[in-house]
Coordinates of C-alpha atoms in Angstrom, one line a residue:
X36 CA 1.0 19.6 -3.2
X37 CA -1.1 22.6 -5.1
X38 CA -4.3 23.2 -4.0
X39 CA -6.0 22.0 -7.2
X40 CA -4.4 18.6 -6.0
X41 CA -6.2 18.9 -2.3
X42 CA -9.1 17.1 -1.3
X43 CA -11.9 19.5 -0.7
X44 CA -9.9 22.6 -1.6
X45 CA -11.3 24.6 -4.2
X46 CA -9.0 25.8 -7.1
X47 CA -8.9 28.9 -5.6
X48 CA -9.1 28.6 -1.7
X49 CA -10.2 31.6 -0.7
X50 CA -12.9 31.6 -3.3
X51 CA -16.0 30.0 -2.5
X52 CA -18.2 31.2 -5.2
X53 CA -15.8 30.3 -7.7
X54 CA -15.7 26.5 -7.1
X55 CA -19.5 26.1 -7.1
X56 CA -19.3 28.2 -10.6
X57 CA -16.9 25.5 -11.7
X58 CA -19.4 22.7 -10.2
X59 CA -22.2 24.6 -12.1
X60 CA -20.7 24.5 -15.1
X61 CA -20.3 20.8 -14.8
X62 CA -23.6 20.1 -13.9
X63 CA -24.8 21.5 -17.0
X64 CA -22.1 19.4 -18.7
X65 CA -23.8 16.4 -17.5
X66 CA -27.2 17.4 -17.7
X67 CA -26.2 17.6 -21.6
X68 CA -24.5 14.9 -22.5
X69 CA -27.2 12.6 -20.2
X70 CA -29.7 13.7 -21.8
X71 CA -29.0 12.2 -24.7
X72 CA -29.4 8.9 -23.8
X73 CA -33.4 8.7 -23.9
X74 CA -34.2 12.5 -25.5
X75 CA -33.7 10.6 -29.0
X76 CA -36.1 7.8 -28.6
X77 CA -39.1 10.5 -29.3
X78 CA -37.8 11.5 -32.1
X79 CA -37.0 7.6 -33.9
X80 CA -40.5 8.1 -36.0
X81 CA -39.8 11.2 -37.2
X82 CA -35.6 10.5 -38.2
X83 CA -37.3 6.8 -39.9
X84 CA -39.6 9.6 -42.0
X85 CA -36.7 11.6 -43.2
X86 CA -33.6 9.7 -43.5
X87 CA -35.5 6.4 -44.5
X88 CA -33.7 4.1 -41.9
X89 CA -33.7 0.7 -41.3
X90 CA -34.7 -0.7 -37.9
X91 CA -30.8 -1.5 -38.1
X92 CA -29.7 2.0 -38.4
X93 CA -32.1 3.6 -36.2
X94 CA -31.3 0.5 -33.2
X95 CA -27.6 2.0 -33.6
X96 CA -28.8 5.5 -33.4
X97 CA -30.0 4.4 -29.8
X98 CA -27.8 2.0 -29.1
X99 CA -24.4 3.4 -30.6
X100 CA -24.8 6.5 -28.2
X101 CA -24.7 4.2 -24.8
X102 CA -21.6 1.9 -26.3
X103 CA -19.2 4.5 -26.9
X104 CA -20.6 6.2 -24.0
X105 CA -19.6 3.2 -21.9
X106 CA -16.4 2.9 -23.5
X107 CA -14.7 6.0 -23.0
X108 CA -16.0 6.5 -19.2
X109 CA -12.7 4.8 -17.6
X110 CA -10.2 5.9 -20.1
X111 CA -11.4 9.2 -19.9
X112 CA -11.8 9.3 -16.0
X113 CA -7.7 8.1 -16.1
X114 CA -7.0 10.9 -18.7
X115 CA -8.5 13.5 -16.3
X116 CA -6.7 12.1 -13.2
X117 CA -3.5 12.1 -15.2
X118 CA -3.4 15.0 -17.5
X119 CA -5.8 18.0 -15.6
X120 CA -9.4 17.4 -15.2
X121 CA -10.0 21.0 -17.6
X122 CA -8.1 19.8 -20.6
X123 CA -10.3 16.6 -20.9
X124 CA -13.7 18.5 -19.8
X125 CA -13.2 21.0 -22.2
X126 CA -12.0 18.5 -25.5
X127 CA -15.2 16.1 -24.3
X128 CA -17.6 19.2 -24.8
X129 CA -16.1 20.5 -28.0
X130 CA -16.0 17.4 -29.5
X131 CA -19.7 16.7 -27.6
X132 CA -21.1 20.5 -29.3
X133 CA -19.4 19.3 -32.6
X134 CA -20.8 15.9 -33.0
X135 CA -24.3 17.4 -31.7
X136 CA -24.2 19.8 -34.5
X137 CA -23.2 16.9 -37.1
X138 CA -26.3 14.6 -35.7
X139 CA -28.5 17.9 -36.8
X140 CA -27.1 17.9 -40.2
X141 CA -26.8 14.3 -41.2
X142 CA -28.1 13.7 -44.6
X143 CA -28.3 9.8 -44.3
X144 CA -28.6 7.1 -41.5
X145 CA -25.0 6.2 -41.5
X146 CA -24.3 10.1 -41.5
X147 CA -26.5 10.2 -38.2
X148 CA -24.8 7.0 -36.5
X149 CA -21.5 7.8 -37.2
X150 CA -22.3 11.8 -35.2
X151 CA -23.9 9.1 -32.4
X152 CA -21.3 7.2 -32.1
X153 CA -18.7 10.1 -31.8
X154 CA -21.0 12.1 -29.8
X155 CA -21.4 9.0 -27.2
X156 CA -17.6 9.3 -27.4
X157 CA -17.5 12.6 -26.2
X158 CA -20.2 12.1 -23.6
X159 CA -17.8 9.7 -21.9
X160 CA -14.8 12.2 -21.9
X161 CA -17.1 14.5 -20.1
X162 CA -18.9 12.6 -17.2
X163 CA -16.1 11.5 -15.4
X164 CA -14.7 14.7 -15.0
X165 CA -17.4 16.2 -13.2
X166 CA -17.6 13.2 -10.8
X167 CA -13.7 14.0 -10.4
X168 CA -14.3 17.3 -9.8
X169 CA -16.6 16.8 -6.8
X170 CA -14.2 14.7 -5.5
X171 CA -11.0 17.2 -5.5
X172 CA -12.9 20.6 -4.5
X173 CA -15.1 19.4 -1.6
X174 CA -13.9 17.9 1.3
X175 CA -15.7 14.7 3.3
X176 CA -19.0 15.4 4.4
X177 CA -19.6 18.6 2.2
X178 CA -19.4 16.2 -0.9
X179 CA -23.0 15.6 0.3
X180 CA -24.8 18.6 -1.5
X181 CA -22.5 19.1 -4.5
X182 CA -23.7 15.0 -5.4
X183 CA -27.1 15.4 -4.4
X184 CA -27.3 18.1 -7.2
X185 CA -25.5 15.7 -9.5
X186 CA -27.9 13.2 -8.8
X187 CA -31.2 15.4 -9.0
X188 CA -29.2 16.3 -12.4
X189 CA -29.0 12.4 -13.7
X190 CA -32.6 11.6 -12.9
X191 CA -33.9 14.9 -14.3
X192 CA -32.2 13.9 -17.8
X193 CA -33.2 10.6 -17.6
X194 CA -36.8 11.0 -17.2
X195 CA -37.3 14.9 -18.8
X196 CA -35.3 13.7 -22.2
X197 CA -38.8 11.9 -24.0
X198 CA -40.7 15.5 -22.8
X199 CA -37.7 17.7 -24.0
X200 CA -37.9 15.9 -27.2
X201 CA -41.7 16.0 -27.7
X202 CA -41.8 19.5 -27.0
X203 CA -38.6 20.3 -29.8
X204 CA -40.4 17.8 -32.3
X205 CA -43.6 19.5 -31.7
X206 CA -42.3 23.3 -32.4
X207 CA -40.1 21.8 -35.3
X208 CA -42.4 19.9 -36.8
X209 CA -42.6 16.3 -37.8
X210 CA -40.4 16.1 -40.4
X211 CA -37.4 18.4 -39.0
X212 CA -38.5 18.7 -35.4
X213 CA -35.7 15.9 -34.7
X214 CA -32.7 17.8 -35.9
X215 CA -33.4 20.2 -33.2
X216 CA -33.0 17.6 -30.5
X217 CA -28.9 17.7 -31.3
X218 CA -29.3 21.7 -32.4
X219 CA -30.3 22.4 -29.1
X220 CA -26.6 21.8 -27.4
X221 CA -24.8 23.5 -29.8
X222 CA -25.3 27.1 -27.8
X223 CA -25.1 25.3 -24.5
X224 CA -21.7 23.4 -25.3
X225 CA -19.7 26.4 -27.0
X226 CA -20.9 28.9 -23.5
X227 CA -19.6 25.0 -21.6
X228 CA -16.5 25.5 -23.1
X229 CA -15.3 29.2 -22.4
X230 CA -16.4 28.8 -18.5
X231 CA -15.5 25.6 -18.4
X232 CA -11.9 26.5 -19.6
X233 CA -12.1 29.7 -17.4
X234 CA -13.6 27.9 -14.1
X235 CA -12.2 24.7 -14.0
X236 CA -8.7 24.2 -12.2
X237 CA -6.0 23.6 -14.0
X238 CA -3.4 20.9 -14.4
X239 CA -0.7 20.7 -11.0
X240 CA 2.8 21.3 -13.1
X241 CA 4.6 17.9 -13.3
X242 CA 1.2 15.7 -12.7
X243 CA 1.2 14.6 -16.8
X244 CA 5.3 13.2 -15.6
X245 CA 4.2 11.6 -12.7
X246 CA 1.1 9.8 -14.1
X247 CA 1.6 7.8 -17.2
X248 CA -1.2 6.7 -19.3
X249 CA -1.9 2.4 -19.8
X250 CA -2.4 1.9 -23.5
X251 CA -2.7 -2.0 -22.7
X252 CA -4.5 -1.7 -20.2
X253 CA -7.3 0.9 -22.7
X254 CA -7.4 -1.9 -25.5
X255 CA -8.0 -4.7 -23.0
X256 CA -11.0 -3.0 -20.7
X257 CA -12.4 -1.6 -24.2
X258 CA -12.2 -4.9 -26.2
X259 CA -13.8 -6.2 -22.9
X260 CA -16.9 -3.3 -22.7
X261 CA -17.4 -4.0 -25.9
X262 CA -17.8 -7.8 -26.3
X263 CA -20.3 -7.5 -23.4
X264 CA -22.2 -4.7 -24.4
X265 CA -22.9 -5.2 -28.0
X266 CA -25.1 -8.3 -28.1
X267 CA -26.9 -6.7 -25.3
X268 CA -27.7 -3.2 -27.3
X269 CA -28.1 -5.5 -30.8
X270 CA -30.5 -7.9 -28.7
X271 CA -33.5 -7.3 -31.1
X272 CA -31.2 -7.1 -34.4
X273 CA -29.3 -10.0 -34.0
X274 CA -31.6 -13.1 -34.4
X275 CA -29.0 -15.9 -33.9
X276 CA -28.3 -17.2 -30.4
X277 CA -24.8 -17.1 -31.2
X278 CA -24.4 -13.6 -30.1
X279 CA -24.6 -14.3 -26.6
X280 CA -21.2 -16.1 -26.8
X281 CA -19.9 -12.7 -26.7
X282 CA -20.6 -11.9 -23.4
X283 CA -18.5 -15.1 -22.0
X284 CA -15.7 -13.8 -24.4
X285 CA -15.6 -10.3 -22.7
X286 CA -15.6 -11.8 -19.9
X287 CA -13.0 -13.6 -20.1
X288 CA -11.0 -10.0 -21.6
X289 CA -12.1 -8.3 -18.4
X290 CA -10.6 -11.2 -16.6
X291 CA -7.1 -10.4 -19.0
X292 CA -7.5 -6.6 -17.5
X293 CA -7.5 -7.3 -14.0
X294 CA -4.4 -9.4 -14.6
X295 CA -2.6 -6.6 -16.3
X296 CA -3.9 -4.2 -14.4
X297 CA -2.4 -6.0 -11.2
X298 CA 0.4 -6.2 -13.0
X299 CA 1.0 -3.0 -14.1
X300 CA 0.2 -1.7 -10.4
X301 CA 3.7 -2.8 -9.1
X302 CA 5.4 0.0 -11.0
X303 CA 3.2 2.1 -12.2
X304 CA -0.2 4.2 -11.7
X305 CA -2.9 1.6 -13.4
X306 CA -5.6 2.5 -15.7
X307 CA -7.8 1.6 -13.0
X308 CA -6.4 0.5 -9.3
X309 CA -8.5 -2.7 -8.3
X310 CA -7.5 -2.0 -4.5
X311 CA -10.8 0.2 -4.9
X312 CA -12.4 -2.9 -4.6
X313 CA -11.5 -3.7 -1.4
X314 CA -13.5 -1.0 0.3
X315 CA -16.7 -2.3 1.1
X316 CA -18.2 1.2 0.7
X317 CA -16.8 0.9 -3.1
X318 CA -17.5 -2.9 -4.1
X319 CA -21.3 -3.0 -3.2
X320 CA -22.2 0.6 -4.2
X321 CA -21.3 0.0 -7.6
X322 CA -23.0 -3.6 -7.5
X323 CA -26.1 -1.5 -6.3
X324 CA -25.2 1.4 -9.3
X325 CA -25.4 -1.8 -11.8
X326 CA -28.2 -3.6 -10.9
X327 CA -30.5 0.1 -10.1
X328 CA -29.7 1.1 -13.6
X329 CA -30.7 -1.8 -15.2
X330 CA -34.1 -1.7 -13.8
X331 CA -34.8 2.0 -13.6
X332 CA -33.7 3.0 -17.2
X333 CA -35.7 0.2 -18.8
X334 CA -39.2 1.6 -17.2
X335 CA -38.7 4.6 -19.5
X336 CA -37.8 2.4 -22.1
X337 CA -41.2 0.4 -22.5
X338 CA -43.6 3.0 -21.0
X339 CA -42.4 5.3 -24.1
X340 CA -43.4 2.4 -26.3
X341 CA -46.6 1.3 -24.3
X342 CA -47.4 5.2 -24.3
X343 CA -47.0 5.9 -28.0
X344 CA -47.1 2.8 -30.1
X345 CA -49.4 1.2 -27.8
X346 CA -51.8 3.6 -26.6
X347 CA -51.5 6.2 -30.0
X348 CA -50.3 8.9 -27.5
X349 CA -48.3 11.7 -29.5
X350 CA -44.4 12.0 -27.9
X351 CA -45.2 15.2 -26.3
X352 CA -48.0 13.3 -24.0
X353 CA -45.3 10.5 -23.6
X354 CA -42.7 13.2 -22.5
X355 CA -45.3 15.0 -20.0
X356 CA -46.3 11.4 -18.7
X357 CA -42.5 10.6 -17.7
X358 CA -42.3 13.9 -15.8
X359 CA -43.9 13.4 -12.5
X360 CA -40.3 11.0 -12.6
X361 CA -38.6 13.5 -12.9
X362 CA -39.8 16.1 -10.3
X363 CA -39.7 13.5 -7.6
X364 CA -36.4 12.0 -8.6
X365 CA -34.7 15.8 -8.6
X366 CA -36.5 16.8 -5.1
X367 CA -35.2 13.9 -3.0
X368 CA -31.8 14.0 -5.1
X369 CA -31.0 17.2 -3.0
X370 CA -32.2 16.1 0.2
X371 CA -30.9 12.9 -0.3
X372 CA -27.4 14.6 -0.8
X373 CA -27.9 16.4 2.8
X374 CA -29.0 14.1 4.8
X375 CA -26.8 11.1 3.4
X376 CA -24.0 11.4 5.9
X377 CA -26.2 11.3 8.8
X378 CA -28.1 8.0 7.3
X379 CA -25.5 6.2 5.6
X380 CA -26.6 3.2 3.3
X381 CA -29.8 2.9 5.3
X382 CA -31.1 5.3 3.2
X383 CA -30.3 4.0 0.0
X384 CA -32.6 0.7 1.2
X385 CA -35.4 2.9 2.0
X386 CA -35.4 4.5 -1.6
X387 CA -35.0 1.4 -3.0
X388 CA -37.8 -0.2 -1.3
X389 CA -40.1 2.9 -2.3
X390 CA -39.2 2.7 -6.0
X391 CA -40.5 -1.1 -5.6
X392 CA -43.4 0.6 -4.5
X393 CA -44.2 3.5 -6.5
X394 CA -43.8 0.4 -10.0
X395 CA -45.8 -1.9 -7.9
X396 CA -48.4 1.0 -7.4
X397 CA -48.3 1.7 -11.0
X398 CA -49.0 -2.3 -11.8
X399 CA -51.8 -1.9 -9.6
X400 CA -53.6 1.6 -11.5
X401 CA -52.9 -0.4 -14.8
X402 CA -55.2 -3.2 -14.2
X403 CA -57.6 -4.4 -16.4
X404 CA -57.5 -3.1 -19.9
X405 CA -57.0 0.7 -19.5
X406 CA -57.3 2.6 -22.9
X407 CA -57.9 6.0 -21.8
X408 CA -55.9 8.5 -18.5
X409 CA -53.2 6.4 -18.5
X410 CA -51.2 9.2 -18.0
X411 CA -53.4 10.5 -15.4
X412 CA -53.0 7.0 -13.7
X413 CA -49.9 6.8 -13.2
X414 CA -48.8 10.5 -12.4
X415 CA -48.5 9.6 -8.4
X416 CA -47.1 6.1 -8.7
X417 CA -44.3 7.5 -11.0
X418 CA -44.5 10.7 -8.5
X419 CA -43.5 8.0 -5.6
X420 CA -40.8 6.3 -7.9
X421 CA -39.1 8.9 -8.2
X422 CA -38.9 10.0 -4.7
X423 CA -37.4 6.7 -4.0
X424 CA -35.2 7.3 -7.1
X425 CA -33.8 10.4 -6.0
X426 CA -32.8 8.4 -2.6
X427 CA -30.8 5.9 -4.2
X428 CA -28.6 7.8 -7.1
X429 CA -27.3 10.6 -5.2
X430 CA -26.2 8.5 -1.8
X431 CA -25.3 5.8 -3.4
X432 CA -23.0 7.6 -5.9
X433 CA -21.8 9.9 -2.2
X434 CA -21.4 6.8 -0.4
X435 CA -19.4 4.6 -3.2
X436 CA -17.0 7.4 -3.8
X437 CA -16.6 8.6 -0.3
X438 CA -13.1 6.1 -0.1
X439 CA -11.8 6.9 -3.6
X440 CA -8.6 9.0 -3.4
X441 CA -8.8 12.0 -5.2
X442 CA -6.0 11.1 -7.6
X443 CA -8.2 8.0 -8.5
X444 CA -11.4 10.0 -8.5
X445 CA -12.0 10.2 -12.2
X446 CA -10.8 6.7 -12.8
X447 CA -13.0 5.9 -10.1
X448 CA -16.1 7.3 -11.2
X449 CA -15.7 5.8 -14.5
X450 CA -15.1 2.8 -13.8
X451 CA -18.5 3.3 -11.7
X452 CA -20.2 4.9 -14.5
X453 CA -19.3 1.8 -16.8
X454 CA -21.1 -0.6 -14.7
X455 CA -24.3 1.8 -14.5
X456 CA -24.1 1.7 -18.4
X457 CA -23.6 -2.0 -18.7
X458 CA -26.5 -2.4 -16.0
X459 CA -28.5 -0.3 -18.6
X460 CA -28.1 -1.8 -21.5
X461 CA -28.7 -5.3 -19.4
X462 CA -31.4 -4.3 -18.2
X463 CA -33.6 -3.0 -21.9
X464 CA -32.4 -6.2 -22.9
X465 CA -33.4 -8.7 -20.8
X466 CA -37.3 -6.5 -20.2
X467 CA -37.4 -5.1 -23.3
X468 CA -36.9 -9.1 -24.7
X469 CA -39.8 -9.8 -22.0
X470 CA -42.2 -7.3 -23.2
X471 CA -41.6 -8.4 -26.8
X472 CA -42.6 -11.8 -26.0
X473 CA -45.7 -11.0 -24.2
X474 CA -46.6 -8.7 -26.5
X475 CA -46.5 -11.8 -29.4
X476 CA -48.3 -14.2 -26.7
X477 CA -51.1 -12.1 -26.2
X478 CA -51.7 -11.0 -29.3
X479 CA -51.1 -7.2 -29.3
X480 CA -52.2 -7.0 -25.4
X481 CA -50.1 -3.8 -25.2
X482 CA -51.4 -3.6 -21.2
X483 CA -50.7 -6.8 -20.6
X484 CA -47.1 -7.3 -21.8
X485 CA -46.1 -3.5 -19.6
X486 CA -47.3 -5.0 -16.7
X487 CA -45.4 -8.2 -17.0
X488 CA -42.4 -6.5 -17.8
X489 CA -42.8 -3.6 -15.3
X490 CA -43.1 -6.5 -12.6
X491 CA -39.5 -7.6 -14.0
X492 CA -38.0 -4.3 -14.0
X493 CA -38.6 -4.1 -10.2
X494 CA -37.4 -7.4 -9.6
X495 CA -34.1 -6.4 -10.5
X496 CA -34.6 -3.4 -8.7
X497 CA -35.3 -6.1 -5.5
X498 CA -31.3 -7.3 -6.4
X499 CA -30.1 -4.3 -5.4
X500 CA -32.4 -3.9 -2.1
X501 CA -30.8 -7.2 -1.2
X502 CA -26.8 -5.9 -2.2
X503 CA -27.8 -2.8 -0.1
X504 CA -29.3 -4.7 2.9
X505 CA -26.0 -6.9 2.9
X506 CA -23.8 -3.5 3.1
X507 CA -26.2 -3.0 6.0
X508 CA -25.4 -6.2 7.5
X509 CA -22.0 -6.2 7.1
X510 CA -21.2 -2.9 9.1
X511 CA -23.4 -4.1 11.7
X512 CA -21.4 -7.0 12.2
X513 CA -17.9 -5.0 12.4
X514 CA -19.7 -2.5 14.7
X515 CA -20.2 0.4 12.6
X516 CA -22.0 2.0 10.7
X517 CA -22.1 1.7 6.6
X518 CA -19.3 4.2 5.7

């Protein structure tokens, strides 16, 4: 076995420095390709001025980005395991710089969704990889600090991406200020791809032989993602009820891939290996991954639109407003990622409970019928969230992954990845439907309808408390700790 195929071993063993380059390198990856998912919903006003778009085409400018996103995660993750972790970072990131630099140019809505919908593409290529990464060049407990920085890296683009895009909008101007929103990775992905090919350890000879690719097994999880996701992203498009029978229907597809898949086990390496389920570590963590995302991503969602449609707040003050997130969700990200192994999934209940919190606090500032310092209000409520943020991500993600072989690792991750997406797009749905509604039964009571679906939003953040709480109980029973 090569080193590049060791657990923990960097690509180089004796050089340190040169596997936390490579880890760099992937963190900015991610930081990128992340930050994409909510830096474009700033800059929707100003693409509906100049392209003229439908609500359609701009709900698929959103939307389209998180499908194919979701779609390519396991695939991708299996491609990396397969055929060398640097060939599929580097062709996510090209095709990711491309695709950013098409979404800049685009001349027409469809122009513009067609570069999302590639550019989500190439975000899912990339993800994996870096999760992979982790997994083959640190070892065990040491795995703690390269995830914490991973996870102060996915809150950080999660909550910064509305003030990134104010500010770009602001210096571009209303009516080109968006183009500069995909501009602005074009220099970052072509210096991603040099170091990334330079960095990044290479393919072990005969691995591609060894480790055969599942086309069957692609179509039937993708068909699957796809039948679930879509009337979920399409929630406010789609009028008829009918659309929800596609959820049932992908379902049912998933159900067809875990057949196969179990199938396809007995002589070959699988897509995805469902013995990952088995560990209790795995199975709950990415139940807690699903059902975190879909309340934490949909906070951002309808503060933007409580902020700036609501309130009249430009997207620069929307962007600034998020950021107290953001700080609190990167500083416990890296201490969560040191002190996870002595803490175990304990810790992911405690930030968890103090997200709950941090949104109940900000319910309480909101009271009444504020119309002025909103932003103010909320800065240390949002402050606390996101301390309790940066608890859950980065041990959670540690502790989910800490039984996945390496050779699995990208597969892994993906398939983790998927669920966090899925747990998304779930999640705007279901309290972005809510705040809708309110919104209509009070008559424009823009206050009113963000509390109600705030309130939401940290109920199904309660969902995974209880999944975490049951880990707890579990190991407690066999006499151990939570792995």
């Amino acid at each position: 076995m090569t080193s590049a195929e060791q657990p923990g071993r960097p690509a180089d063993p004796g050089d340190e420095r040169r596997r936390w380059q490579a880890l760099g390198v992937g963190l900015v990856a991610a930081f990128m390709t992340l930050l994409d998912v909510s830096i474009v919903n700033v800059a929707v006003p100003s693409i509906d001025r100049a392209l003229r778009a439908t609500p359609s085409d701009l709900q698929w400018v959103l939307s389209g980005y998180a499908l194919t996103f979701g779609l390519a995660l396991v695939p991708a993750g299996r491609f990396g395991d397969a055929r060398g972790r640097r060939n599929a970072f580097v062709l996510g990131i090209a095709l990711f710089t491309l695709t950013s630099a098409l979404a800049g140019l685009a001349r027409s809505p469809e122009w513009l969704v067609g570069a999302r919908l590639l550019q989500g593409a190439a975000a899912g290529i990339v993800n994996p990889q870096v999760t992979g990464l982790i997994q083959q060049l640190f070892r065990g407990p040491e795995r703690g600090r390269p995830f914490g920085l991973l996870g102060a890296t996915i809150g950080i683009s999660t909550a910064i991406g509305p003030l990134l895009g104010g500010l770009l909008i602001q210096l571009g101007g209303e009516q080109d200020g968006w183009r500069w929103v995909f501009f602005v990775n074009v220099p970052v992905g072509v210096v991603a791809v040099v170091l990334g090919w330079r960095l990044l350890p290479a393919q072990p000879a005969g691995t591609a032989e060894r480790n055969r690719l599942d086309p069957l097994g692609v179509l039937l999880l993708g068909a699957g993602v796809v039948l679930v996701l879509l009337p979920l992203v399409q929630e406010r498009q789609w009028q008829t009820p009918w659309k929800w029978l596609l959820i049932p229907a992908g379902l049912v597809v998933l159900a067809g891939f875990a057949l196969w898949e179990h199938r396809y086990a007995r002589h070959r390496a699988p897509l995805f290996d469902l013995r990952l389920f088995r560990f209790r570590s795995y199975s709950l963590g990415a139940l807690i991954a699903l059902l975190y995302f879909g309340g934490f991503t949909a906070i951002f969602f309808i503060f933007t639109l409580y902020l700036q449609i609501g309130l009249g707040y430009s997207a620069l003050v929307a962007g600034v407003a998020i950021t107290p997130f953001a700080l609190g969700s990167a500083a416990a990200s890296a201490l969560g990622g040191r002190i996870v192994n002595r803490y175990g999934r304990p810790l992911v209940a405690v930030g968890l409970l103090v997200v709950m919190l941090g949104l109940g606090a900000v319910v309480f500032v909101l009271r009444g019928e504020p119309h002025s310092g909103v932003p103010l209000r909320t800065a240390v409520p949002l402050l606390v969230a996101g301390l309790g943020s940066g608890l859950v991500i980065t041990p959670n993600q540690t502790l989910t992954l800490s039984q996945v072989p390496v050779p699995q690792a990208g597969s892994g991750a993906g398939m983790l990845q998927t669920g966090q997406r899925i747990g998304s797009a779930a999640g705007i749905a279901a309290v972005g439907a809510l705040f809708f509604s309110s919104l209509a039964a009070t008559h424009g009571d823009w206050a009113s309808a963000f509390r109600r679906s705030l309130l939401l939003a940290a109920g199904i953040v309660a969902l995974a408390l209880l999944a975490a709480l049951l880990d707890i109980q579990r190991g407690r029973r066999k006499g151990s700790a939570p792995p």
